[in-house]
mmCIF file of C-alpha atoms in Angstrom:
data_model
loop_
_atom_site.group_PDB
_atom_site.id
_atom_site.type_symbol
_atom_site.label_atom_id
_atom_site.label_comp_id
_atom_site.label_asym_id
_atom_site.label_seq_id
_atom_site.Cartn_x
_atom_site.Cartn_y
_atom_site.Cartn_z
ATOM 1 C CA MET A 1094 6.802 51.650 29.549
ATOM 2 C CA THR A 1095 4.600 48.566 30.088
ATOM 3 C CA ALA A 1096 6.307 45.616 31.801
ATOM 4 C CA ILE A 1097 6.161 42.288 29.954
ATOM 5 C CA ASN A 1098 4.138 39.616 31.729
ATOM 6 C CA PRO A 1099 6.598 36.892 32.903
ATOM 7 C CA HIS A 1100 4.241 34.122 31.748
ATOM 8 C CA LYS A 1101 3.903 35.673 28.288
ATOM 9 C CA ALA A 1102 7.682 36.121 28.073
ATOM 10 C CA ALA A 1103 8.242 32.469 29.019
ATOM 11 C CA ARG A 1104 5.684 31.314 26.439
ATOM 12 C CA LEU A 1105 7.302 33.543 23.800
ATOM 13 C CA ARG A 1106 10.752 32.052 24.511
ATOM 14 C CA ARG A 1107 9.294 28.535 24.359
ATOM 15 C CA ASN A 1108 7.614 29.241 21.025
ATOM 16 C CA VAL A 1109 10.813 30.738 19.595
ATOM 17 C CA LEU A 1110 12.796 27.658 20.645
ATOM 18 C CA LEU A 1111 10.161 25.376 19.082
ATOM 19 C CA TYR A 1112 10.246 27.325 15.804
ATOM 20 C CA VAL A 1113 14.053 27.247 15.740
ATOM 21 C CA ALA A 1114 14.039 23.468 16.375
ATOM 22 C CA ALA A 1115 11.415 22.958 13.639
ATOM 23 C CA ALA A 1116 13.459 25.107 11.230
ATOM 24 C CA LEU A 1117 16.608 23.063 11.952
ATOM 25 C CA LEU A 1118 14.764 19.783 11.377
ATOM 26 C CA LEU A 1119 13.307 21.132 8.131
ATOM 27 C CA LEU A 1120 16.789 22.279 7.063
ATOM 28 C CA ILE A 1121 18.202 18.776 7.657
ATOM 29 C CA TRP A 1122 15.528 17.355 5.308
ATOM 30 C CA VAL A 1123 15.622 20.114 2.699
ATOM 31 C CA VAL A 1124 19.385 20.505 2.160
ATOM 32 C CA PRO A 1125 20.031 16.986 0.715
ATOM 33 C CA ILE A 1126 16.988 17.285 -1.568
ATOM 34 C CA LEU A 1127 18.036 20.759 -2.710
ATOM 35 C CA TRP A 1128 21.586 19.529 -3.309
ATOM 36 C CA ALA A 1129 20.247 16.615 -5.394
ATOM 37 C CA VAL A 1130 18.192 19.067 -7.483
ATOM 38 C CA ILE A 1131 21.279 21.219 -8.112
ATOM 39 C CA VAL A 1132 23.395 18.166 -9.028
ATOM 40 C CA SER A 1133 20.702 16.860 -11.397
ATOM 41 C CA LEU A 1134 20.797 20.147 -13.338
ATOM 42 C CA LYS A 1135 24.576 20.070 -13.875
ATOM 43 C CA SER A 1136 26.746 18.241 -16.377
ATOM 44 C CA GLU A 1137 28.887 15.381 -15.057
ATOM 45 C CA SER A 1138 32.048 17.461 -15.322
ATOM 46 C CA GLU A 1139 30.457 20.342 -13.378
ATOM 47 C CA VAL A 1140 29.385 17.925 -10.627
ATOM 48 C CA LEU A 1141 32.991 16.793 -10.126
ATOM 49 C CA ALA A 1142 34.443 20.317 -10.338
ATOM 50 C CA TYR A 1143 36.317 21.578 -7.268
ATOM 51 C CA PRO A 1144 35.508 23.931 -5.675
ATOM 52 C CA PRO A 1145 31.759 23.285 -6.306
ATOM 53 C CA GLN A 1146 30.172 25.659 -8.816
ATOM 54 C CA LEU A 1147 27.052 27.384 -7.523
ATOM 55 C CA ILE A 1148 26.576 29.380 -10.733
ATOM 56 C CA PHE A 1149 26.131 27.201 -13.828
ATOM 57 C CA GLN A 1150 23.994 26.702 -16.940
ATOM 58 C CA PRO A 1151 21.132 24.340 -15.927
ATOM 59 C CA THR A 1152 20.442 21.395 -18.235
ATOM 60 C CA MET A 1153 17.568 18.908 -18.424
ATOM 61 C CA ALA A 1154 19.702 16.340 -20.294
ATOM 62 C CA ASN A 1155 20.094 14.179 -17.171
ATOM 63 C CA TYR A 1156 16.320 13.881 -16.767
ATOM 64 C CA ARG A 1157 15.954 12.959 -20.459
ATOM 65 C CA ASP A 1158 18.671 10.292 -20.105
ATOM 66 C CA ALA A 1159 17.054 8.907 -16.939
ATOM 67 C CA VAL A 1160 13.685 8.586 -18.677
ATOM 68 C CA SER A 1161 14.557 7.673 -22.255
ATOM 69 C CA GLY A 1162 18.305 6.965 -22.376
ATOM 70 C CA GLY A 1163 20.102 3.639 -22.503
ATOM 71 C CA PHE A 1164 19.584 3.196 -18.749
ATOM 72 C CA SER A 1165 15.976 4.408 -18.688
ATOM 73 C CA ILE A 1166 14.261 3.835 -15.348
ATOM 74 C CA LEU A 1167 10.770 4.104 -16.845
ATOM 75 C CA PRO A 1168 10.089 0.296 -17.188
ATOM 76 C CA SER A 1169 11.377 -0.220 -13.653
ATOM 77 C CA PHE A 1170 9.157 2.625 -12.513
ATOM 78 C CA PHE A 1171 6.055 0.590 -13.450
ATOM 79 C CA THR A 1172 7.608 -2.573 -12.000
ATOM 80 C CA SER A 1173 7.997 -0.843 -8.637
ATOM 81 C CA PHE A 1174 4.424 0.408 -8.844
ATOM 82 C CA ILE A 1175 3.101 -3.143 -9.389
ATOM 83 C CA LEU A 1176 5.277 -4.586 -6.601
ATOM 84 C CA SER A 1177 4.366 -1.834 -4.120
ATOM 85 C CA THR A 1178 0.641 -1.964 -4.928
ATOM 86 C CA ALA A 1179 0.463 -5.767 -4.673
ATOM 87 C CA THR A 1180 2.430 -5.741 -1.410
ATOM 88 C CA THR A 1181 0.190 -3.043 0.060
ATOM 89 C CA ILE A 1182 -3.092 -4.749 -0.901
ATOM 90 C CA LEU A 1183 -2.008 -8.151 0.423
ATOM 91 C CA THR A 1184 -0.574 -6.625 3.594
ATOM 92 C CA VAL A 1185 -3.800 -4.795 4.439
ATOM 93 C CA LEU A 1186 -5.983 -7.808 3.606
ATOM 94 C CA LEU A 1187 -3.923 -10.011 5.944
ATOM 95 C CA ALA A 1188 -3.026 -7.458 8.625
ATOM 96 C CA VAL A 1189 -6.551 -6.192 9.410
ATOM 97 C CA PRO A 1190 -8.077 -9.550 10.446
ATOM 98 C CA ALA A 1191 -4.818 -10.572 12.157
ATOM 99 C CA ALA A 1192 -4.745 -7.325 14.143
ATOM 100 C CA TYR A 1193 -8.408 -7.807 15.056
ATOM 101 C CA ALA A 1194 -7.616 -11.279 16.370
ATOM 102 C CA PHE A 1195 -4.684 -10.000 18.436
ATOM 103 C CA ALA A 1196 -6.728 -7.093 19.797
ATOM 104 C CA ARG A 1197 -10.085 -8.777 20.469
ATOM 105 C CA LEU A 1198 -9.953 -12.554 20.568
ATOM 106 C CA SER A 1199 -8.748 -14.830 23.362
ATOM 107 C CA LEU A 1200 -6.620 -17.329 21.512
ATOM 108 C CA PRO A 1201 -4.191 -19.884 22.985
ATOM 109 C CA GLY A 1202 -0.600 -18.797 22.491
ATOM 110 C CA LYS A 1203 -1.616 -15.297 21.393
ATOM 111 C CA ARG A 1204 1.077 -13.555 23.426
ATOM 112 C CA ALA A 1205 3.801 -15.906 22.216
ATOM 113 C CA LEU A 1206 2.705 -15.483 18.613
ATOM 114 C CA GLY A 1207 2.568 -11.694 19.014
ATOM 115 C CA PHE A 1208 6.049 -11.685 20.547
ATOM 116 C CA TYR A 1209 7.373 -13.833 17.692
ATOM 117 C CA THR A 1210 5.827 -11.436 15.177
ATOM 118 C CA LEU A 1211 7.596 -8.572 16.926
ATOM 119 C CA VAL A 1212 10.923 -10.417 17.070
ATOM 120 C CA THR A 1213 10.953 -10.849 13.290
ATOM 121 C CA GLN A 1214 11.325 -7.079 13.035
ATOM 122 C CA MET A 1215 14.528 -7.181 15.108
ATOM 123 C CA ILE A 1216 16.455 -9.476 12.733
ATOM 124 C CA PRO A 1217 18.982 -7.531 10.602
ATOM 125 C CA PRO A 1218 17.652 -7.732 7.018
ATOM 126 C CA VAL A 1219 21.096 -8.523 5.606
ATOM 127 C CA GLY A 1220 21.066 -11.779 7.582
ATOM 128 C CA LEU A 1221 17.955 -12.928 5.702
ATOM 129 C CA VAL A 1222 19.176 -12.303 2.163
ATOM 130 C CA ILE A 1223 20.908 -15.691 1.705
ATOM 131 C CA PRO A 1224 18.023 -17.782 3.163
ATOM 132 C CA TYR A 1225 15.541 -15.906 0.955
ATOM 133 C CA PHE A 1226 17.785 -16.404 -2.079
ATOM 134 C CA LEU A 1227 18.076 -20.156 -1.475
ATOM 135 C CA ILE A 1228 14.332 -20.597 -0.852
ATOM 136 C CA LEU A 1229 13.246 -18.581 -3.892
ATOM 137 C CA ASN A 1230 15.832 -20.325 -6.057
ATOM 138 C CA LYS A 1231 14.566 -23.731 -4.872
ATOM 139 C CA ILE A 1232 10.925 -22.976 -5.770
ATOM 140 C CA GLY A 1233 11.773 -21.074 -8.963
ATOM 141 C CA TRP A 1234 10.614 -17.655 -7.761
ATOM 142 C CA LEU A 1235 13.876 -15.742 -8.225
ATOM 143 C CA ASP A 1236 13.418 -12.651 -10.411
ATOM 144 C CA THR A 1237 9.616 -12.918 -10.283
ATOM 145 C CA TYR A 1238 6.860 -10.628 -9.041
ATOM 146 C CA GLN A 1239 5.460 -13.241 -6.644
ATOM 147 C CA GLY A 1240 8.904 -13.858 -5.167
ATOM 148 C CA LEU A 1241 9.629 -10.209 -4.378
ATOM 149 C CA VAL A 1242 6.091 -9.532 -3.116
ATOM 150 C CA THR A 1243 6.358 -12.532 -0.772
ATOM 151 C CA VAL A 1244 9.664 -11.256 0.596
ATOM 152 C CA PHE A 1245 8.280 -7.719 0.995
ATOM 153 C CA LEU A 1246 5.303 -9.185 2.898
ATOM 154 C CA THR A 1247 7.579 -10.793 5.472
ATOM 155 C CA PHE A 1248 8.705 -7.420 6.787
ATOM 156 C CA SER A 1249 5.641 -5.276 6.004
ATOM 157 C CA LEU A 1250 3.067 -7.611 7.576
ATOM 158 C CA PRO A 1251 4.395 -7.611 11.199
ATOM 159 C CA PHE A 1252 4.731 -3.820 11.084
ATOM 160 C CA ALA A 1253 1.171 -3.430 9.742
ATOM 161 C CA ILE A 1254 -0.293 -5.866 12.283
ATOM 162 C CA TRP A 1255 1.184 -4.088 15.267
ATOM 163 C CA LEU A 1256 0.249 -0.695 13.882
ATOM 164 C CA MET A 1257 -3.373 -1.801 13.419
ATOM 165 C CA VAL A 1258 -3.521 -3.515 16.819
ATOM 166 C CA SER A 1259 -2.886 -0.181 18.539
ATOM 167 C CA TYR A 1260 -5.864 1.362 16.730
ATOM 168 C CA MET A 1261 -8.234 -1.568 17.330
ATOM 169 C CA GLU A 1262 -7.433 -1.796 21.038
ATOM 170 C CA ASP A 1263 -8.625 1.790 21.446
ATOM 171 C CA ILE A 1264 -12.144 1.106 20.162
ATOM 172 C CA PRO A 1265 -14.585 0.778 23.093
ATOM 173 C CA LYS A 1266 -15.720 -2.805 23.557
ATOM 174 C CA GLU A 1267 -19.244 -1.544 24.221
ATOM 175 C CA MET A 1268 -19.623 -0.739 20.504
ATOM 176 C CA GLU A 1269 -18.773 -4.316 19.590
ATOM 177 C CA GLU A 1270 -21.029 -5.754 22.320
ATOM 178 C CA ALA A 1271 -23.951 -3.632 21.063
ATOM 179 C CA ALA A 1272 -23.483 -5.150 17.600
ATOM 180 C CA PHE A 1273 -23.486 -8.663 19.082
ATOM 181 C CA LEU A 1274 -26.760 -7.883 20.886
ATOM 182 C CA ASP A 1275 -28.212 -6.997 17.462
ATOM 183 C CA LYS A 1276 -27.318 -10.546 16.299
ATOM 184 C CA ALA A 1277 -24.369 -9.394 14.191
ATOM 185 C CA SER A 1278 -21.713 -12.015 13.489
ATOM 186 C CA ARG A 1279 -18.038 -11.498 14.225
ATOM 187 C CA LEU A 1280 -17.328 -10.805 10.543
ATOM 188 C CA GLN A 1281 -20.222 -8.331 10.277
ATOM 189 C CA THR A 1282 -19.008 -6.572 13.421
ATOM 190 C CA LEU A 1283 -15.515 -6.283 11.982
ATOM 191 C CA TRP A 1284 -16.835 -4.893 8.682
ATOM 192 C CA HIS A 1285 -19.570 -2.540 9.908
ATOM 193 C CA VAL A 1286 -18.301 -1.481 13.368
ATOM 194 C CA ILE A 1287 -14.530 -1.886 13.634
ATOM 195 C CA LEU A 1288 -13.297 -0.931 10.169
ATOM 196 C CA PRO A 1289 -15.093 2.461 10.001
ATOM 197 C CA GLN A 1290 -13.410 3.350 13.306
ATOM 198 C CA VAL A 1291 -9.899 2.526 12.105
ATOM 199 C CA ARG A 1292 -9.980 4.110 8.640
ATOM 200 C CA GLY A 1293 -7.275 6.577 9.665
ATOM 201 C CA GLY A 1294 -5.065 3.728 10.871
ATOM 202 C CA ILE A 1295 -5.591 1.804 7.632
ATOM 203 C CA ALA A 1296 -4.657 4.914 5.628
ATOM 204 C CA VAL A 1297 -1.448 5.336 7.645
ATOM 205 C CA THR A 1298 -0.650 1.635 7.233
ATOM 206 C CA VAL A 1299 -1.220 1.758 3.461
ATOM 207 C CA ILE A 1300 1.069 4.738 3.030
ATOM 208 C CA PHE A 1301 3.917 3.385 5.157
ATOM 209 C CA VAL A 1302 3.765 -0.086 3.581
ATOM 210 C CA PHE A 1303 3.720 1.383 0.070
ATOM 211 C CA LEU A 1304 6.649 3.685 0.904
ATOM 212 C CA ASN A 1305 8.713 0.843 2.367
ATOM 213 C CA ALA A 1306 8.032 -1.421 -0.623
ATOM 214 C CA TRP A 1307 8.818 1.360 -3.098
ATOM 215 C CA ASN A 1308 12.107 2.266 -1.406
ATOM 216 C CA GLU A 1309 13.281 -1.295 -0.702
ATOM 217 C CA PHE A 1310 16.740 -1.964 -2.156
ATOM 218 C CA LEU A 1311 18.656 -4.654 -0.251
ATOM 219 C CA PHE A 1312 16.407 -7.609 -1.132
ATOM 220 C CA SER A 1313 15.512 -6.227 -4.566
ATOM 221 C CA VAL A 1314 19.127 -5.989 -5.724
ATOM 222 C CA GLN A 1315 19.830 -9.597 -4.653
ATOM 223 C CA LEU A 1316 16.565 -11.284 -5.646
ATOM 224 C CA SER A 1317 15.638 -9.468 -8.867
ATOM 225 C CA GLY A 1318 17.100 -9.709 -12.375
ATOM 226 C CA ASN A 1319 16.387 -8.662 -15.915
ATOM 227 C CA HIS A 1320 12.690 -9.638 -15.795
ATOM 228 C CA VAL A 1321 11.630 -7.864 -12.594
ATOM 229 C CA ARG A 1322 13.821 -4.866 -11.803
ATOM 230 C CA PRO A 1323 12.490 -2.284 -9.301
ATOM 231 C CA VAL A 1324 13.368 1.368 -9.775
ATOM 232 C CA THR A 1325 15.795 1.388 -6.829
ATOM 233 C CA VAL A 1326 17.827 -1.308 -8.582
ATOM 234 C CA ALA A 1327 17.546 0.357 -11.992
ATOM 235 C CA MET A 1328 19.140 3.512 -10.564
ATOM 236 C CA TYR A 1329 22.124 1.364 -9.640
ATOM 237 C CA ASN A 1330 22.960 1.214 -13.370
ATOM 238 C CA PHE A 1331 24.415 4.710 -13.050
ATOM 239 C CA VAL A 1332 27.035 3.341 -10.644
ATOM 240 C CA SER A 1333 29.868 1.226 -12.028
ATOM 241 C CA VAL A 1334 33.425 0.271 -11.168
ATOM 242 C CA GLU A 1335 34.831 2.812 -13.646
ATOM 243 C CA GLN A 1336 32.659 5.786 -12.701
ATOM 244 C CA THR A 1337 29.507 7.047 -11.022
ATOM 245 C CA LEU A 1338 27.185 9.263 -13.086
ATOM 246 C CA TRP A 1339 26.135 11.480 -10.197
ATOM 247 C CA ALA A 1340 24.018 13.920 -12.216
ATOM 248 C CA LYS A 1341 21.954 11.172 -13.887
ATOM 249 C CA LEU A 1342 21.701 9.293 -10.595
ATOM 250 C CA ALA A 1343 20.362 12.413 -8.879
ATOM 251 C CA ALA A 1344 17.849 12.996 -11.698
ATOM 252 C CA ALA A 1345 16.648 9.380 -11.516
ATOM 253 C CA ALA A 1346 16.331 9.566 -7.735
ATOM 254 C CA LEU A 1347 14.230 12.730 -7.932
ATOM 255 C CA ILE A 1348 11.968 11.154 -10.571
ATOM 256 C CA ALA A 1349 11.571 8.070 -8.357
ATOM 257 C CA MET A 1350 10.505 10.326 -5.491
ATOM 258 C CA LEU A 1351 7.610 11.874 -7.432
ATOM 259 C CA PRO A 1352 4.961 9.179 -6.701
ATOM 260 C CA MET A 1353 5.798 9.317 -3.000
ATOM 261 C CA ILE A 1354 5.466 13.094 -2.941
ATOM 262 C CA VAL A 1355 2.121 12.920 -4.777
ATOM 263 C CA ILE A 1356 0.796 10.209 -2.426
ATOM 264 C CA GLY A 1357 2.035 12.106 0.624
ATOM 265 C CA ILE A 1358 0.333 15.321 -0.443
ATOM 266 C CA ALA A 1359 -2.907 13.551 -1.452
ATOM 267 C CA ALA A 1360 -3.090 11.588 1.791
ATOM 268 C CA GLN A 1361 -1.782 14.329 4.073
ATOM 269 C CA LYS A 1362 -5.113 14.815 5.845
ATOM 270 C CA GLN A 1363 -5.583 11.082 6.404
ATOM 271 C CA ILE A 1364 -2.016 10.730 7.742
ATOM 272 C CA VAL A 1365 -2.419 13.587 10.225
ATOM 273 C CA LYS A 1366 -5.883 12.402 11.226
ATOM 274 C CA GLY A 1367 -4.748 8.813 11.680
ATOM 275 C CA LEU A 1368 -1.649 9.723 13.683
ATOM 276 C CA THR A 1369 -3.562 12.252 15.806
ATOM 277 C CA VAL A 1370 -6.415 9.851 16.595
ATOM 278 C CA GLY A 1371 -3.927 7.149 17.509
ATOM 279 C CA ALA A 1372 -1.989 9.530 19.744
ATOM 280 C CA VAL A 1373 -5.093 10.822 21.532
ATOM 281 C CA LYS A 1374 -6.592 7.400 22.072
ATOM 282 C CA GLY A 1375 -3.216 5.911 22.949
ATOM 283 C CA GLY A 1376 -2.697 8.601 25.572
ATOM 284 C CA GLY A 1377 -5.954 7.661 27.237
ATOM 285 C CA ARG A 1378 -5.335 3.913 27.118
ATOM 286 C CA ARG A 1379 -4.749 2.129 30.365
#
């Protein structure tokens, strides 16, 4: 009988532990989604039945009600798409040059401004709801696209700036200096030298900003109304004081997840590439 190499045995045990840990993490993510799928295929009475029924007659009525019923989320679906797209475009347009300035330029007060930008992320969002409400009400932007996009920008922009700074700091300065020697301006250097190097970081930023704007609820429920109602707020129609329509709520939530799943699958390569490049370069940064 051939003896097992101790190093191979140790590596095998390590791999088994890693696979078990990965399976547990996947289970934590999958079980709530799977439970929501099961609930969305039941009638309201079956959802509330005790003990829970694992064998039942599936129905698509909840999906039909969520799309075309009295509380249809379809108009809000497009509202969320407009809000998320506008927030993402504006965030990237503002965050890229700001991150370049933080990473490359010697500006007075840069560290203080960067610290302030970081501090804004530490404020509990619930503490900002009333100030935002009063400001938007004063300027007449309550329940408007520009009002919600402006509020979304206040928490997506600092996150995007600091994410992009980490990518830009990892680009060798020699590349930028070579462009300057060729008489390129600062703007030309940013466009032709820096941006092609941080495409992965921009892709990651776009996806995370879009996801955050799409899933935002706290500010949307307080600052929106009948004119501009994001999908996260529209789903709230299935919850009332008298009852909660769990099956329809689950169906609406799963429908609202579809764009995120499509974007995640389509941009999977860019996400992995962007995160991997950032990790490798970040590991070598001094």
